[in-house]
PDB file of C-alpha atoms in Angstrom:
ATOM      1  CA  MET A   1     -30.808 -65.492 -69.960  1.00 45.00           C
ATOM      2  CA  THR A   2     -34.424 -65.470 -71.147  1.00 45.00           C
ATOM      3  CA  PHE A   3     -35.588 -62.696 -73.432  1.00 46.00           C
ATOM      4  CA  PHE A   4     -37.712 -61.221 -70.659  1.00 48.00           C
ATOM      5  CA  SER A   5     -34.779 -61.245 -68.233  1.00 51.00           C
ATOM      6  CA  ARG A   6     -32.830 -59.462 -70.929  1.00 51.00           C
ATOM      7  CA  PHE A   7     -35.557 -56.854 -71.202  1.00 51.00           C
ATOM      8  CA  LEU A   8     -35.624 -56.383 -67.424  1.00 50.00           C
ATOM      9  CA  SER A   9     -31.873 -55.744 -67.456  1.00 53.00           C
ATOM     10  CA  LEU A  10     -32.655 -52.402 -69.089  1.00 48.00           C
ATOM     11  CA  PHE A  11     -33.682 -51.158 -65.675  1.00 47.00           C
ATOM     12  CA  ASN A  12     -30.617 -52.442 -63.847  1.00 48.00           C
ATOM     13  CA  GLY A  13     -28.172 -49.907 -65.282  1.00 52.00           C
ATOM     14  CA  GLY A  14     -26.000 -52.318 -67.311  1.00 56.00           C
ATOM     15  CA  MET A  15     -24.992 -51.638 -70.955  1.00 65.00           C
ATOM     16  CA  ARG A  16     -26.320 -54.443 -73.199  1.00 67.00           C
ATOM     17  CA  ALA A  17     -26.923 -55.055 -76.859  1.00 70.00           C
ATOM     18  CA  TYR A  18     -30.472 -55.346 -78.260  1.00 72.00           C
ATOM     19  CA  LYS A  19     -32.072 -55.991 -81.623  1.00 72.00           C
ATOM     20  CA  VAL A  20     -34.670 -53.414 -82.635  1.00 78.00           C
ATOM     21  CA  GLN A  21     -36.902 -53.471 -85.706  1.00 75.00           C
ATOM     22  CA  ASP A  22     -39.904 -51.714 -87.174  1.00 72.00           C
ATOM     23  CA  VAL A  23     -43.328 -53.329 -87.377  1.00 64.00           C
ATOM     24  CA  LYS A  24     -42.876 -54.441 -90.991  1.00 65.00           C
ATOM     25  CA  ARG A  25     -39.520 -56.058 -90.138  1.00 67.00           C
ATOM     26  CA  GLU A  26     -37.982 -54.164 -93.061  1.00 70.00           C
ATOM     27  CA  ALA A  27     -35.409 -52.415 -90.882  1.00 75.00           C
ATOM     28  CA  ARG A  28     -33.542 -54.389 -88.203  1.00 76.00           C
ATOM     29  CA  ILE A  29     -30.743 -52.722 -86.251  1.00 79.00           C
ATOM     30  CA  GLY A  30     -28.502 -53.316 -83.281  1.00 79.00           C
ATOM     31  CA  VAL A  31     -28.631 -50.942 -80.324  1.00 78.00           C
ATOM     32  CA  THR A  32     -26.610 -50.820 -77.124  1.00 77.00           C
ATOM     33  CA  ALA A  33     -28.272 -49.206 -74.147  1.00 75.00           C
ATOM     34  CA  LYS A  34     -27.909 -49.045 -70.392  1.00 71.00           C
ATOM     35  CA  ASN A  35     -31.511 -48.157 -69.667  1.00 69.00           C
ATOM     36  CA  PHE A  36     -34.984 -48.195 -71.138  1.00 68.00           C
ATOM     37  CA  GLN A  37     -35.046 -44.519 -72.075  1.00 73.00           C
ATOM     38  CA  GLU A  38     -31.742 -44.791 -73.945  1.00 77.00           C
ATOM     39  CA  LEU A  39     -32.950 -47.836 -75.865  1.00 76.00           C
ATOM     40  CA  VAL A  40     -36.108 -46.034 -77.024  1.00 78.00           C
ATOM     41  CA  LYS A  41     -34.189 -42.898 -77.962  1.00 82.00           C
ATOM     42  CA  LYS A  42     -31.518 -44.706 -80.006  1.00 83.00           C
ATOM     43  CA  GLY A  43     -34.015 -47.038 -81.619  1.00 81.00           C
ATOM     44  CA  CYS A  44     -36.248 -44.177 -82.723  1.00 83.00           C
ATOM     45  CA  GLU A  45     -33.309 -42.200 -84.064  1.00 84.00           C
ATOM     46  CA  LYS A  46     -32.049 -45.058 -86.210  1.00 82.00           C
ATOM     47  CA  LEU A  47     -35.502 -46.075 -87.426  1.00 81.00           C
ATOM     48  CA  LYS A  48     -36.514 -42.431 -87.917  1.00 81.00           C
ATOM     49  CA  MET A  49     -39.576 -42.707 -85.706  1.00 82.00           C
ATOM     50  CA  SER A  50     -41.014 -40.284 -83.167  1.00 77.00           C
ATOM     51  CA  PRO A  51     -40.740 -41.508 -79.566  1.00 73.00           C
ATOM     52  CA  ASP A  52     -44.117 -39.897 -78.893  1.00 70.00           C
ATOM     53  CA  ASP A  53     -45.877 -42.135 -81.426  1.00 66.00           C
ATOM     54  CA  ILE A  54     -44.530 -45.604 -80.717  1.00 68.00           C
ATOM     55  CA  THR A  55     -45.506 -48.727 -78.825  1.00 63.00           C
ATOM     56  CA  ILE A  56     -42.809 -51.177 -77.682  1.00 64.00           C
ATOM     57  CA  VAL A  57     -43.399 -54.914 -78.079  1.00 62.00           C
ATOM     58  CA  ILE A  58     -41.151 -57.837 -77.121  1.00 58.00           C
ATOM     59  CA  GLU A  59     -41.172 -60.456 -79.887  1.00 56.00           C
ATOM     60  CA  ASP A  60     -40.872 -64.160 -79.080  1.00 49.00           C
ATOM     61  CA  ASP A  61     -37.239 -64.283 -80.242  1.00 53.00           C
ATOM     62  CA  GLY A  62     -36.233 -61.483 -77.913  1.00 54.00           C
ATOM     63  CA  THR A  63     -36.279 -58.708 -80.515  1.00 58.00           C
ATOM     64  CA  ILE A  64     -37.745 -55.393 -79.385  1.00 58.00           C
ATOM     65  CA  SER A  65     -40.104 -53.946 -82.000  1.00 59.00           C
ATOM     66  CA  LEU A  66     -41.102 -50.297 -82.247  1.00 62.00           C
ATOM     67  CA  TYR A  67     -44.636 -49.821 -83.574  1.00 60.00           C
ATOM     68  CA  SER A  68     -46.051 -46.563 -84.840  1.00 60.00           C
ATOM     69  CA  CYS A  69     -49.233 -45.843 -82.898  1.00 53.00           C
ATOM     70  CA  ARG A  70     -50.543 -43.731 -85.775  1.00 51.00           C
ATOM     71  CA  LYS A  71     -50.108 -46.220 -88.588  1.00 43.00           C
ATOM     72  CA  GLU A  72     -49.666 -49.707 -87.249  1.00 40.00           C
ATOM     73  CA  ARG A  73     -51.944 -50.189 -84.232  1.00 40.00           C
ATOM     74  CA  ASN A  74     -54.660 -52.089 -86.227  1.00 49.00           C
ATOM     75  CA  GLY A  75     -57.529 -50.978 -84.060  1.00 40.00           C
ATOM     76  CA  GLY A  76     -55.405 -50.534 -80.927  1.00 40.00           C
ATOM     77  CA  GLU A  77     -55.026 -54.228 -80.094  1.00 42.00           C
ATOM     78  CA  ALA A  78     -51.546 -54.955 -81.452  1.00 42.00           C
ATOM     79  CA  THR A  79     -49.658 -54.323 -78.238  1.00 40.00           C
ATOM     80  CA  GLY A  80     -51.596 -56.648 -75.983  1.00 41.00           C
ATOM     81  CA  ALA A  81     -51.876 -59.370 -78.617  1.00 42.00           C
ATOM     82  CA  LEU A  82     -48.166 -59.466 -79.384  1.00 44.00           C
ATOM     83  CA  ILE A  83     -47.090 -59.382 -75.731  1.00 42.00           C
ATOM     84  CA  HIS A  84     -49.607 -62.150 -75.087  1.00 42.00           C
ATOM     85  CA  ASP A  85     -48.049 -64.205 -77.899  1.00 45.00           C
ATOM     86  CA  ALA A  86     -44.479 -63.493 -76.791  1.00 43.00           C
ATOM     87  CA  LEU A  87     -45.199 -64.796 -73.311  1.00 43.00           C
ATOM     88  CA  SER A  88     -47.071 -67.884 -74.432  1.00 44.00           C
ATOM     89  CA  LYS A  89     -44.038 -70.148 -74.345  1.00 41.00           C
ATOM     90  CA  LEU A  90     -43.165 -69.227 -70.771  1.00 43.00           C
ATOM     91  CA  PHE A  91     -46.318 -68.943 -68.741  1.00 44.00           C
ATOM     92  CA  CYS A  92     -49.494 -70.903 -68.143  1.00 47.00           C
ATOM     93  CA  ALA A  93     -52.606 -69.877 -70.023  1.00 44.00           C
ATOM     94  CA  THR A  94     -54.476 -68.778 -66.917  1.00 50.00           C
ATOM     95  CA  ARG A  95     -51.950 -65.991 -66.280  1.00 56.00           C
ATOM     96  CA  LYS A  96     -51.211 -64.675 -69.802  1.00 52.00           C
ATOM     97  CA  ASN A  97     -53.825 -61.953 -69.934  1.00 56.00           C
ATOM     98  CA  GLU A  98     -52.947 -60.749 -66.455  1.00 61.00           C
ATOM     99  CA  ILE A  99     -49.228 -60.531 -67.221  1.00 59.00           C
ATOM    100  CA  ALA A 100     -49.788 -58.845 -70.591  1.00 56.00           C
ATOM    101  CA  CYS A 101     -51.937 -56.213 -68.919  1.00 62.00           C
ATOM    102  CA  GLN A 102     -49.302 -55.571 -66.266  1.00 59.00           C
ATOM    103  CA  ILE A 103     -46.561 -55.157 -68.866  1.00 57.00           C
ATOM    104  CA  ARG A 104     -48.645 -52.657 -70.839  1.00 57.00           C
ATOM    105  CA  GLU A 105     -49.149 -50.619 -67.665  1.00 62.00           C
ATOM    106  CA  LEU A 106     -45.466 -50.947 -66.881  1.00 59.00           C
ATOM    107  CA  LEU A 107     -44.399 -49.396 -70.158  1.00 51.00           C
ATOM    108  CA  GLU A 108     -46.801 -46.494 -69.774  1.00 58.00           C
ATOM    109  CA  ALA A 109     -46.087 -45.666 -66.151  1.00 58.00           C
ATOM    110  CA  GLU A 110     -43.826 -42.877 -64.923  1.00 50.00           C
ATOM    111  CA  ASN A 111     -42.370 -45.054 -62.161  1.00 57.00           C
ATOM    112  CA  ALA A 112     -41.561 -47.904 -64.526  1.00 56.00           C
ATOM    113  CA  PRO A 113     -38.360 -49.130 -62.789  1.00 61.00           C
ATOM    114  CA  GLU A 114     -40.220 -49.875 -59.567  1.00 60.00           C
ATOM    115  CA  LYS A 115     -42.954 -51.722 -61.423  1.00 58.00           C
ATOM    116  CA  VAL A 116     -40.353 -53.720 -63.359  1.00 58.00           C
ATOM    117  CA  HIS A 117     -38.868 -54.862 -60.055  1.00 60.00           C
ATOM    118  CA  ILE A 118     -42.270 -55.938 -58.802  1.00 60.00           C
ATOM    119  CA  ILE A 119     -43.199 -57.749 -62.014  1.00 61.00           C
ATOM    120  CA  SER A 120     -39.786 -59.425 -62.276  1.00 60.00           C
ATOM    121  CA  GLN A 121     -40.343 -60.949 -58.840  1.00 63.00           C
ATOM    122  CA  TYR A 122     -43.831 -61.960 -59.865  1.00 62.00           C
ATOM    123  CA  LEU A 123     -42.616 -63.636 -63.060  1.00 58.00           C
ATOM    124  CA  ASP A 124     -39.803 -65.348 -61.194  1.00 61.00           C
ATOM    125  CA  MET A 125     -42.335 -66.969 -58.901  1.00 59.00           C
ATOM    126  CA  MET A 126     -44.496 -67.875 -61.892  1.00 58.00           C
ATOM    127  CA  GLU A 127     -41.620 -69.943 -63.311  1.00 53.00           C
ATOM    128  CA  THR A 128     -41.242 -71.994 -60.115  1.00 58.00           C
ATOM    129  CA  SER A 129     -43.323 -74.926 -58.926  1.00 59.00           C
ATOM    130  CA  THR A 130     -46.301 -72.915 -57.683  1.00 66.00           C
ATOM    131  CA  GLU A 131     -48.883 -75.517 -58.654  1.00 77.00           C
ATOM    132  CA  SER A 132     -47.273 -78.510 -56.917  1.00 88.00           C
ATOM    133  CA  GLU A 133     -48.588 -79.420 -53.468  1.00 93.00           C
ATOM    134  CA  GLN A 134     -47.255 -82.845 -52.461  1.00 94.00           C
ATOM    135  CA  ARG A 135     -43.770 -83.391 -51.092  1.00 94.00           C
ATOM    136  CA  TYR A 136     -42.825 -85.924 -53.773  1.00 93.00           C
ATOM    137  CA  GLU A 137     -43.647 -83.310 -56.438  1.00 91.00           C
ATOM    138  CA  HIS A 138     -41.308 -80.624 -55.074  1.00 91.00           C
ATOM    139  CA  GLU A 139     -38.867 -82.096 -52.585  1.00 93.00           C
ATOM    140  CA  ASP A 140     -36.580 -79.030 -52.660  1.00 91.00           C
ATOM    141  CA  TRP A 141     -39.347 -76.890 -51.174  1.00 93.00           C
ATOM    142  CA  PHE A 142     -39.270 -79.002 -47.992  1.00 95.00           C
ATOM    143  CA  GLU A 143     -35.507 -78.772 -47.434  1.00 93.00           C
ATOM    144  CA  GLY A 144     -34.784 -78.363 -43.725  1.00 93.00           C
ATOM    145  CA  LEU A 145     -38.258 -79.508 -42.656  1.00 95.00           C
ATOM    146  CA  THR A 146     -39.128 -82.694 -40.815  1.00 95.00           C
ATOM    147  CA  LYS A 147     -40.404 -85.657 -42.816  1.00 95.00           C
ATOM    148  CA  LYS A 148     -43.779 -85.481 -41.057  1.00 96.00           C
ATOM    149  CA  TYR A 149     -44.902 -82.832 -43.544  1.00 96.00           C
ATOM    150  CA  LYS A 150     -46.315 -84.473 -46.657  1.00 96.00           C
ATOM    151  CA  CYS A 151     -47.677 -81.371 -48.421  1.00 96.00           C
ATOM    152  CA  LYS A 152     -47.016 -77.641 -48.574  1.00 96.00           C
ATOM    153  CA  SER A 153     -50.328 -76.654 -47.007  1.00 97.00           C
ATOM    154  CA  GLU A 154     -49.462 -78.627 -43.847  1.00 97.00           C
ATOM    155  CA  VAL A 155     -46.321 -76.527 -43.465  1.00 97.00           C
ATOM    156  CA  MET A 156     -48.165 -73.274 -44.038  1.00 97.00           C
ATOM    157  CA  ARG A 157     -50.903 -74.245 -41.573  1.00 97.00           C
ATOM    158  CA  HIS A 158     -48.240 -74.885 -38.948  1.00 97.00           C
ATOM    159  CA  ASN A 159     -46.675 -71.520 -39.811  1.00 97.00           C
ATOM    160  CA  ALA A 160     -49.959 -69.724 -39.095  1.00 97.00           C
ATOM    161  CA  GLN A 161     -50.533 -71.693 -35.892  1.00 97.00           C
ATOM    162  CA  THR A 162     -47.061 -70.806 -34.634  1.00 96.00           C
ATOM    163  CA  ARG A 163     -47.706 -67.105 -35.090  1.00 96.00           C
ATOM    164  CA  VAL A 164     -51.095 -67.204 -33.385  1.00 97.00           C
ATOM    165  CA  ARG A 165     -49.707 -69.272 -30.492  1.00 97.00           C
ATOM    166  CA  SER A 166     -46.956 -66.680 -30.026  1.00 96.00           C
ATOM    167  CA  TYR A 167     -49.575 -63.947 -29.615  1.00 97.00           C
ATOM    168  CA  TYR A 168     -51.232 -65.973 -26.873  1.00 97.00           C
ATOM    169  CA  THR A 169     -47.929 -66.684 -25.128  1.00 96.00           C
ATOM    170  CA  THR A 170     -46.730 -63.072 -25.181  1.00 96.00           C
ATOM    171  CA  ALA A 171     -50.117 -61.841 -23.952  1.00 97.00           C
ATOM    172  CA  LYS A 172     -50.041 -64.278 -21.033  1.00 96.00           C
ATOM    173  CA  ASP A 173     -46.437 -63.380 -20.175  1.00 96.00           C
ATOM    174  CA  GLN A 174     -47.268 -59.685 -20.178  1.00 97.00           C
ATOM    175  CA  ILE A 175     -50.209 -60.192 -17.813  1.00 96.00           C
ATOM    176  CA  ASP A 176     -47.953 -62.261 -15.524  1.00 95.00           C
ATOM    177  CA  ARG A 177     -45.448 -59.392 -15.394  1.00 95.00           C
ATOM    178  CA  GLU A 178     -47.752 -56.392 -15.190  1.00 95.00           C
ATOM    179  CA  CYS A 179     -50.692 -57.654 -13.157  1.00 93.00           C
ATOM    180  CA  SER A 180     -51.176 -59.073  -9.657  1.00 92.00           C
ATOM    181  CA  GLY A 181     -53.779 -60.114  -7.152  1.00 92.00           C
ATOM    182  CA  GLU A 182     -57.394 -60.691  -8.101  1.00 92.00           C
ATOM    183  CA  GLU A 183     -56.991 -58.921 -11.433  1.00 93.00           C
ATOM    184  CA  LYS A 184     -54.233 -61.304 -12.473  1.00 95.00           C
ATOM    185  CA  GLU A 185     -56.243 -64.346 -11.411  1.00 94.00           C
ATOM    186  CA  LEU A 186     -59.261 -63.065 -13.333  1.00 95.00           C
ATOM    187  CA  LEU A 187     -57.288 -62.415 -16.520  1.00 96.00           C
ATOM    188  CA  LEU A 188     -55.431 -65.734 -16.466  1.00 95.00           C
ATOM    189  CA  GLU A 189     -58.770 -67.504 -16.102  1.00 95.00           C
ATOM    190  CA  LEU A 190     -60.031 -65.507 -19.074  1.00 96.00           C
ATOM    191  CA  LEU A 191     -56.983 -66.565 -21.098  1.00 97.00           C
ATOM    192  CA  GLU A 192     -57.643 -70.209 -20.305  1.00 97.00           C
ATOM    193  CA  ASP A 193     -61.088 -69.879 -21.879  1.00 97.00           C
ATOM    194  CA  ILE A 194     -59.557 -68.124 -24.866  1.00 97.00           C
ATOM    195  CA  PHE A 195     -57.009 -70.924 -25.256  1.00 98.00           C
ATOM    196  CA  GLU A 196     -59.821 -73.459 -25.505  1.00 97.00           C
ATOM    197  CA  GLU A 197     -61.446 -71.372 -28.209  1.00 97.00           C
ATOM    198  CA  LEU A 198     -58.158 -71.153 -30.074  1.00 98.00           C
ATOM    199  CA  LYS A 199     -57.916 -74.944 -30.005  1.00 97.00           C
ATOM    200  CA  ARG A 200     -61.442 -75.237 -31.398  1.00 97.00           C
ATOM    201  CA  ASN A 201     -60.399 -72.897 -34.212  1.00 97.00           C
ATOM    202  CA  ASP A 202     -57.173 -74.866 -34.806  1.00 97.00           C
ATOM    203  CA  PHE A 203     -55.196 -71.735 -33.918  1.00 98.00           C
ATOM    204  CA  HIS A 204     -56.386 -70.171 -37.176  1.00 98.00           C
ATOM    205  CA  SER A 205     -54.219 -72.462 -39.291  1.00 97.00           C
ATOM    206  CA  SER A 206     -56.396 -71.590 -42.284  1.00 97.00           C
ATOM    207  CA  TYR A 207     -54.885 -68.088 -42.564  1.00 98.00           C
ATOM    208  CA  PHE A 208     -51.957 -69.346 -44.666  1.00 98.00           C
ATOM    209  CA  ASP A 209     -53.590 -72.475 -46.107  1.00 97.00           C
ATOM    210  CA  ARG A 210     -54.424 -72.091 -49.797  1.00 96.00           C
ATOM    211  CA  THR A 211     -56.646 -75.203 -49.631  1.00 95.00           C
ATOM    212  CA  ALA A 212     -58.882 -73.704 -46.932  1.00 96.00           C
ATOM    213  CA  GLN A 213     -62.213 -72.015 -47.578  1.00 94.00           C
ATOM    214  CA  ALA A 214     -61.783 -68.603 -49.145  1.00 92.00           C
ATOM    215  CA  LYS A 215     -63.412 -66.741 -46.243  1.00 91.00           C
ATOM    216  CA  ASN A 216     -60.828 -68.128 -43.791  1.00 92.00           C
ATOM    217  CA  ARG A 217     -57.576 -67.759 -45.714  1.00 96.00           C
ATOM    218  CA  ILE A 218     -55.515 -64.659 -46.493  1.00 97.00           C
ATOM    219  CA  CYS A 219     -54.089 -65.971 -49.786  1.00 95.00           C
ATOM    220  CA  ASP A 220     -55.857 -67.026 -52.976  1.00 92.00           C
ATOM    221  CA  ASN A 221     -56.206 -70.662 -54.005  1.00 92.00           C
ATOM    222  CA  LYS A 222     -52.820 -70.559 -55.754  1.00 90.00           C
ATOM    223  CA  GLY A 223     -51.037 -69.369 -52.629  1.00 93.00           C
ATOM    224  CA  TRP A 224     -50.551 -65.702 -53.553  1.00 91.00           C
ATOM    225  CA  PHE A 225     -50.451 -63.215 -50.681  1.00 94.00           C
ATOM    226  CA  LYS A 226     -50.811 -59.460 -51.067  1.00 93.00           C
ATOM    227  CA  CYS A 227     -49.441 -56.981 -48.574  1.00 93.00           C
ATOM    228  CA  GLU A 228     -52.288 -55.060 -46.962  1.00 94.00           C
ATOM    229  CA  GLY A 229     -50.177 -52.012 -46.206  1.00 92.00           C
ATOM    230  CA  PRO A 230     -49.168 -50.270 -42.970  1.00 91.00           C
ATOM    231  CA  PHE A 231     -51.615 -50.123 -40.072  1.00 88.00           C
ATOM    232  CA  ASP A 232     -52.569 -46.541 -40.963  1.00 86.00           C
ATOM    233  CA  LYS A 233     -53.078 -47.093 -44.701  1.00 88.00           C
ATOM    234  CA  PRO A 234     -56.004 -48.761 -46.514  1.00 89.00           C
ATOM    235  CA  ASN A 235     -53.660 -50.772 -48.768  1.00 90.00           C
ATOM    236  CA  CYS A 236     -50.055 -51.348 -49.837  1.00 90.00           C
ATOM    237  CA  GLU A 237     -48.770 -48.557 -52.067  1.00 86.00           C
ATOM    238  CA  LYS A 238     -45.754 -50.678 -53.096  1.00 82.00           C
ATOM    239  CA  PHE A 239     -47.861 -53.601 -54.376  1.00 81.00           C
ATOM    240  CA  HIS A 240     -45.855 -56.192 -52.404  1.00 87.00           C
ATOM    241  CA  THR A 241     -46.817 -59.757 -53.305  1.00 87.00           C
ATOM    242  CA  ILE A 242     -45.372 -63.171 -52.522  1.00 89.00           C
ATOM    243  CA  ASN A 243     -46.159 -66.825 -53.062  1.00 90.00           C
ATOM    244  CA  PRO A 244     -44.395 -68.914 -50.384  1.00 93.00           C
ATOM    245  CA  TYR A 245     -45.724 -72.060 -52.090  1.00 94.00           C
ATOM    246  CA  ALA A 246     -43.500 -71.338 -55.099  1.00 89.00           C
ATOM    247  CA  SER A 247     -40.062 -72.195 -53.736  1.00 88.00           C
ATOM    248  CA  ARG A 248     -38.107 -72.793 -50.556  1.00 88.00           C
ATOM    249  CA  GLY A 249     -36.602 -69.320 -50.907  1.00 86.00           C
ATOM    250  CA  TYR A 250     -39.975 -67.641 -50.991  1.00 89.00           C
ATOM    251  CA  ARG A 251     -41.178 -69.826 -48.121  1.00 92.00           C
ATOM    252  CA  LEU A 252     -38.303 -68.491 -46.027  1.00 90.00           C
ATOM    253  CA  LEU A 253     -38.853 -64.912 -47.204  1.00 89.00           C
ATOM    254  CA  PHE A 254     -42.456 -65.177 -46.069  1.00 92.00           C
ATOM    255  CA  GLY A 255     -41.061 -65.227 -42.550  1.00 91.00           C
ATOM    256  CA  LEU A 256     -40.399 -61.506 -43.021  1.00 89.00           C
ATOM    257  CA  TRP A 257     -44.106 -60.866 -43.535  1.00 93.00           C
ATOM    258  CA  ASN A 258     -45.967 -59.914 -40.377  1.00 92.00           C
ATOM    259  CA  LEU A 259     -49.473 -60.357 -39.075  1.00 94.00           C
ATOM    260  CA  ASP A 260     -49.574 -56.861 -37.653  1.00 93.00           C
ATOM    261  CA  HIS A 261     -52.025 -55.783 -34.948  1.00 93.00           C
ATOM    262  CA  VAL A 262     -53.657 -52.528 -36.045  1.00 92.00           C
ATOM    263  CA  ILE A 263     -54.503 -51.764 -32.423  1.00 92.00           C
ATOM    264  CA  GLU A 264     -51.235 -52.811 -30.828  1.00 92.00           C
ATOM    265  CA  LYS A 265     -51.198 -55.948 -28.738  1.00 94.00           C
ATOM    266  CA  SER A 266     -48.528 -55.139 -26.140  1.00 93.00           C
ATOM    267  CA  ARG A 267     -48.884 -51.351 -25.946  1.00 92.00           C
ATOM    268  CA  GLU A 268     -52.648 -51.048 -26.216  1.00 93.00           C
ATOM    269  CA  VAL A 269     -54.782 -54.207 -26.045  1.00 95.00           C
ATOM    270  CA  ILE A 270     -53.187 -55.919 -23.031  1.00 96.00           C
ATOM    271  CA  PRO A 271     -52.685 -52.751 -20.922  1.00 95.00           C
ATOM    272  CA  THR A 272     -56.299 -51.791 -21.624  1.00 95.00           C
ATOM    273  CA  VAL A 273     -57.732 -55.164 -20.601  1.00 96.00           C
ATOM    274  CA  ILE A 274     -55.589 -55.033 -17.437  1.00 96.00           C
ATOM    275  CA  GLU A 275     -57.069 -51.621 -16.706  1.00 95.00           C
ATOM    276  CA  ALA A 276     -60.529 -53.055 -17.300  1.00 95.00           C
ATOM    277  CA  ALA A 277     -59.862 -55.882 -14.791  1.00 95.00           C
ATOM    278  CA  LYS A 278     -58.895 -53.303 -12.183  1.00 94.00           C
ATOM    279  CA  ASN A 279     -61.714 -50.839 -12.772  1.00 93.00           C
ATOM    280  CA  LYS A 280     -64.733 -52.833 -13.905  1.00 92.00           C
ATOM    281  CA  PRO A 281     -67.854 -52.689 -11.733  1.00 91.00           C
ATOM    282  CA  LYS A 282     -68.388 -55.864  -9.707  1.00 88.00           C
ATOM    283  CA  TYR A 283     -71.664 -56.618 -11.449  1.00 90.00           C
ATOM    284  CA  LYS A 284     -69.965 -56.719 -14.875  1.00 91.00           C
ATOM    285  CA  ASN A 285     -67.767 -59.318 -16.564  1.00 93.00           C
ATOM    286  CA  LEU A 286     -64.777 -59.002 -18.850  1.00 94.00           C
ATOM    287  CA  ASP A 287     -65.582 -59.403 -22.533  1.00 94.00           C
ATOM    288  CA  LYS A 288     -63.666 -62.491 -23.630  1.00 95.00           C
ATOM    289  CA  SER A 289     -64.902 -62.261 -27.214  1.00 96.00           C
ATOM    290  CA  LEU A 290     -63.523 -58.739 -27.700  1.00 96.00           C
ATOM    291  CA  LEU A 291     -60.105 -59.709 -26.385  1.00 97.00           C
ATOM    292  CA  TYR A 292     -60.067 -62.759 -28.640  1.00 98.00           C
ATOM    293  CA  LYS A 293     -61.097 -60.666 -31.642  1.00 96.00           C
ATOM    294  CA  LEU A 294     -58.386 -58.054 -31.072  1.00 96.00           C
ATOM    295  CA  LEU A 295     -55.587 -60.562 -30.468  1.00 97.00           C
ATOM    296  CA  PHE A 296     -56.243 -63.329 -32.969  1.00 98.00           C
ATOM    297  CA  THR A 297     -58.680 -62.417 -35.730  1.00 97.00           C
ATOM    298  CA  ARG A 298     -58.610 -60.538 -38.987  1.00 96.00           C
ATOM    299  CA  HIS A 299     -60.698 -57.853 -37.347  1.00 94.00           C
ATOM    300  CA  ASN A 300     -57.411 -56.451 -35.973  1.00 95.00           C
ATOM    301  CA  LEU A 301     -54.732 -58.251 -38.016  1.00 96.00           C
ATOM    302  CA  LYS A 302     -53.221 -57.111 -41.309  1.00 95.00           C
ATOM    303  CA  LEU A 303     -50.694 -59.099 -43.338  1.00 96.00           C
ATOM    304  CA  VAL A 304     -47.797 -56.778 -44.180  1.00 94.00           C
ATOM    305  CA  GLN A 305     -44.456 -57.131 -45.875  1.00 91.00           C
ATOM    306  CA  VAL A 306     -41.554 -56.100 -43.637  1.00 86.00           C
ATOM    307  CA  GLY A 307     -41.123 -52.835 -45.547  1.00 84.00           C
ATOM    308  CA  CYS A 308     -44.679 -51.831 -44.660  1.00 88.00           C
ATOM    309  CA  HIS A 309     -44.471 -52.918 -41.025  1.00 84.00           C
ATOM    310  CA  LYS A 310     -44.315 -49.785 -38.873  1.00 79.00           C
ATOM    311  CA  LYS A 311     -42.935 -50.728 -35.473  1.00 71.00           C
ATOM    312  CA  ALA A 312     -43.225 -47.307 -33.882  1.00 65.00           C
ATOM    313  CA  ALA A 313     -45.946 -46.737 -31.303  1.00 60.00           C
ATOM    314  CA  ARG A 314     -49.339 -45.775 -32.674  1.00 59.00           C
ATOM    315  CA  SER A 315     -50.692 -42.280 -32.219  1.00 56.00           C
ATOM    316  CA  SER A 316     -53.176 -41.323 -29.524  1.00 47.00           C
ATOM    317  CA  ALA A 317     -55.876 -41.160 -32.188  1.00 48.00           C
ATOM    318  CA  ASP A 318     -55.384 -44.877 -32.857  1.00 47.00           C
ATOM    319  CA  SER A 319     -55.415 -45.643 -29.134  1.00 44.00           C
ATOM    320  CA  ALA A 320     -58.889 -44.156 -28.948  1.00 51.00           C
ATOM    321  CA  ASN A 321     -60.085 -47.293 -30.706  1.00 74.00           C
ATOM    322  CA  CYS A 322     -59.552 -49.314 -27.515  1.00 84.00           C
ATOM    323  CA  LYS A 323     -60.964 -48.204 -24.142  1.00 91.00           C
ATOM    324  CA  TRP A 324     -61.112 -50.221 -20.934  1.00 92.00           C
ATOM    325  CA  GLN A 325     -64.884 -49.713 -20.729  1.00 93.00           C
ATOM    326  CA  ASP A 326     -65.236 -51.693 -23.978  1.00 93.00           C
ATOM    327  CA  PHE A 327     -64.074 -54.826 -22.168  1.00 93.00           C
ATOM    328  CA  CYS A 328     -66.841 -54.634 -19.580  1.00 91.00           C
ATOM    329  CA  HIS A 329     -70.281 -56.098 -20.204  1.00 86.00           C
TER     330      HIS A 329
END
């Protein structure tokens, strides 16, 4: 078990032994604790320090040091510097500052256990083969996939295409079921034009492709995705993140992340465009570009982790965002 995994175990409820010392390393004691609060309390009692005046630092040998904020902060930079140093043997230089900052916030936050869970997942992914791209560099990542895929980005492009194609297929099936006559003929013709546009846009394969241009992809250039929160929230309050490029396990878990339609596809968009086909004036046409935008583009799609995906029907206030008149031009 790594020293950081050992530290994280404080939040899992198990009794473990830890080494605690003061900043001068003059007093070094053993403490058993089942949680973070108990560790701090026992450590402070034995070292005769006030829990209100300390900063906790993980040393590179796994020892937990208690620093007096009043006497030992050295200009207030000790905490970040020592965490930065302790992590240096585990993580790449480009991520040290970011991780150190997160750990400082973790220790200060009231909801620390939740943040520990998030950061532990983050660090776990950091230790996997995130940087590798080619199949020969990370063969395990491709387990269960056909040999035609030579790099991770090819797989992720296909993943995005599959999802976008499914939106087209379900939209067409719904129109087949719920529409008839001239309206059905008109809408199916409209979908044929949309299909050609989807092909020109490669079915938006760039959404999950970390090698694509930044404006087209949802992830960063390392392959990190952030949950964008439920349809009725501006962001994710749980800070869900994932990097499916890191390991086969995370690639499979990414299947639980949804491209969610803010204005619902089956309950709102398709019924409304069907209504538009029935009611539009003869001198007007159906707006193909609006339908395309609502079904397949980031204008109406949010990437959400399964825990943030609300499957219940949207409220009437949300439905007001899509009227049949909007599809007529």
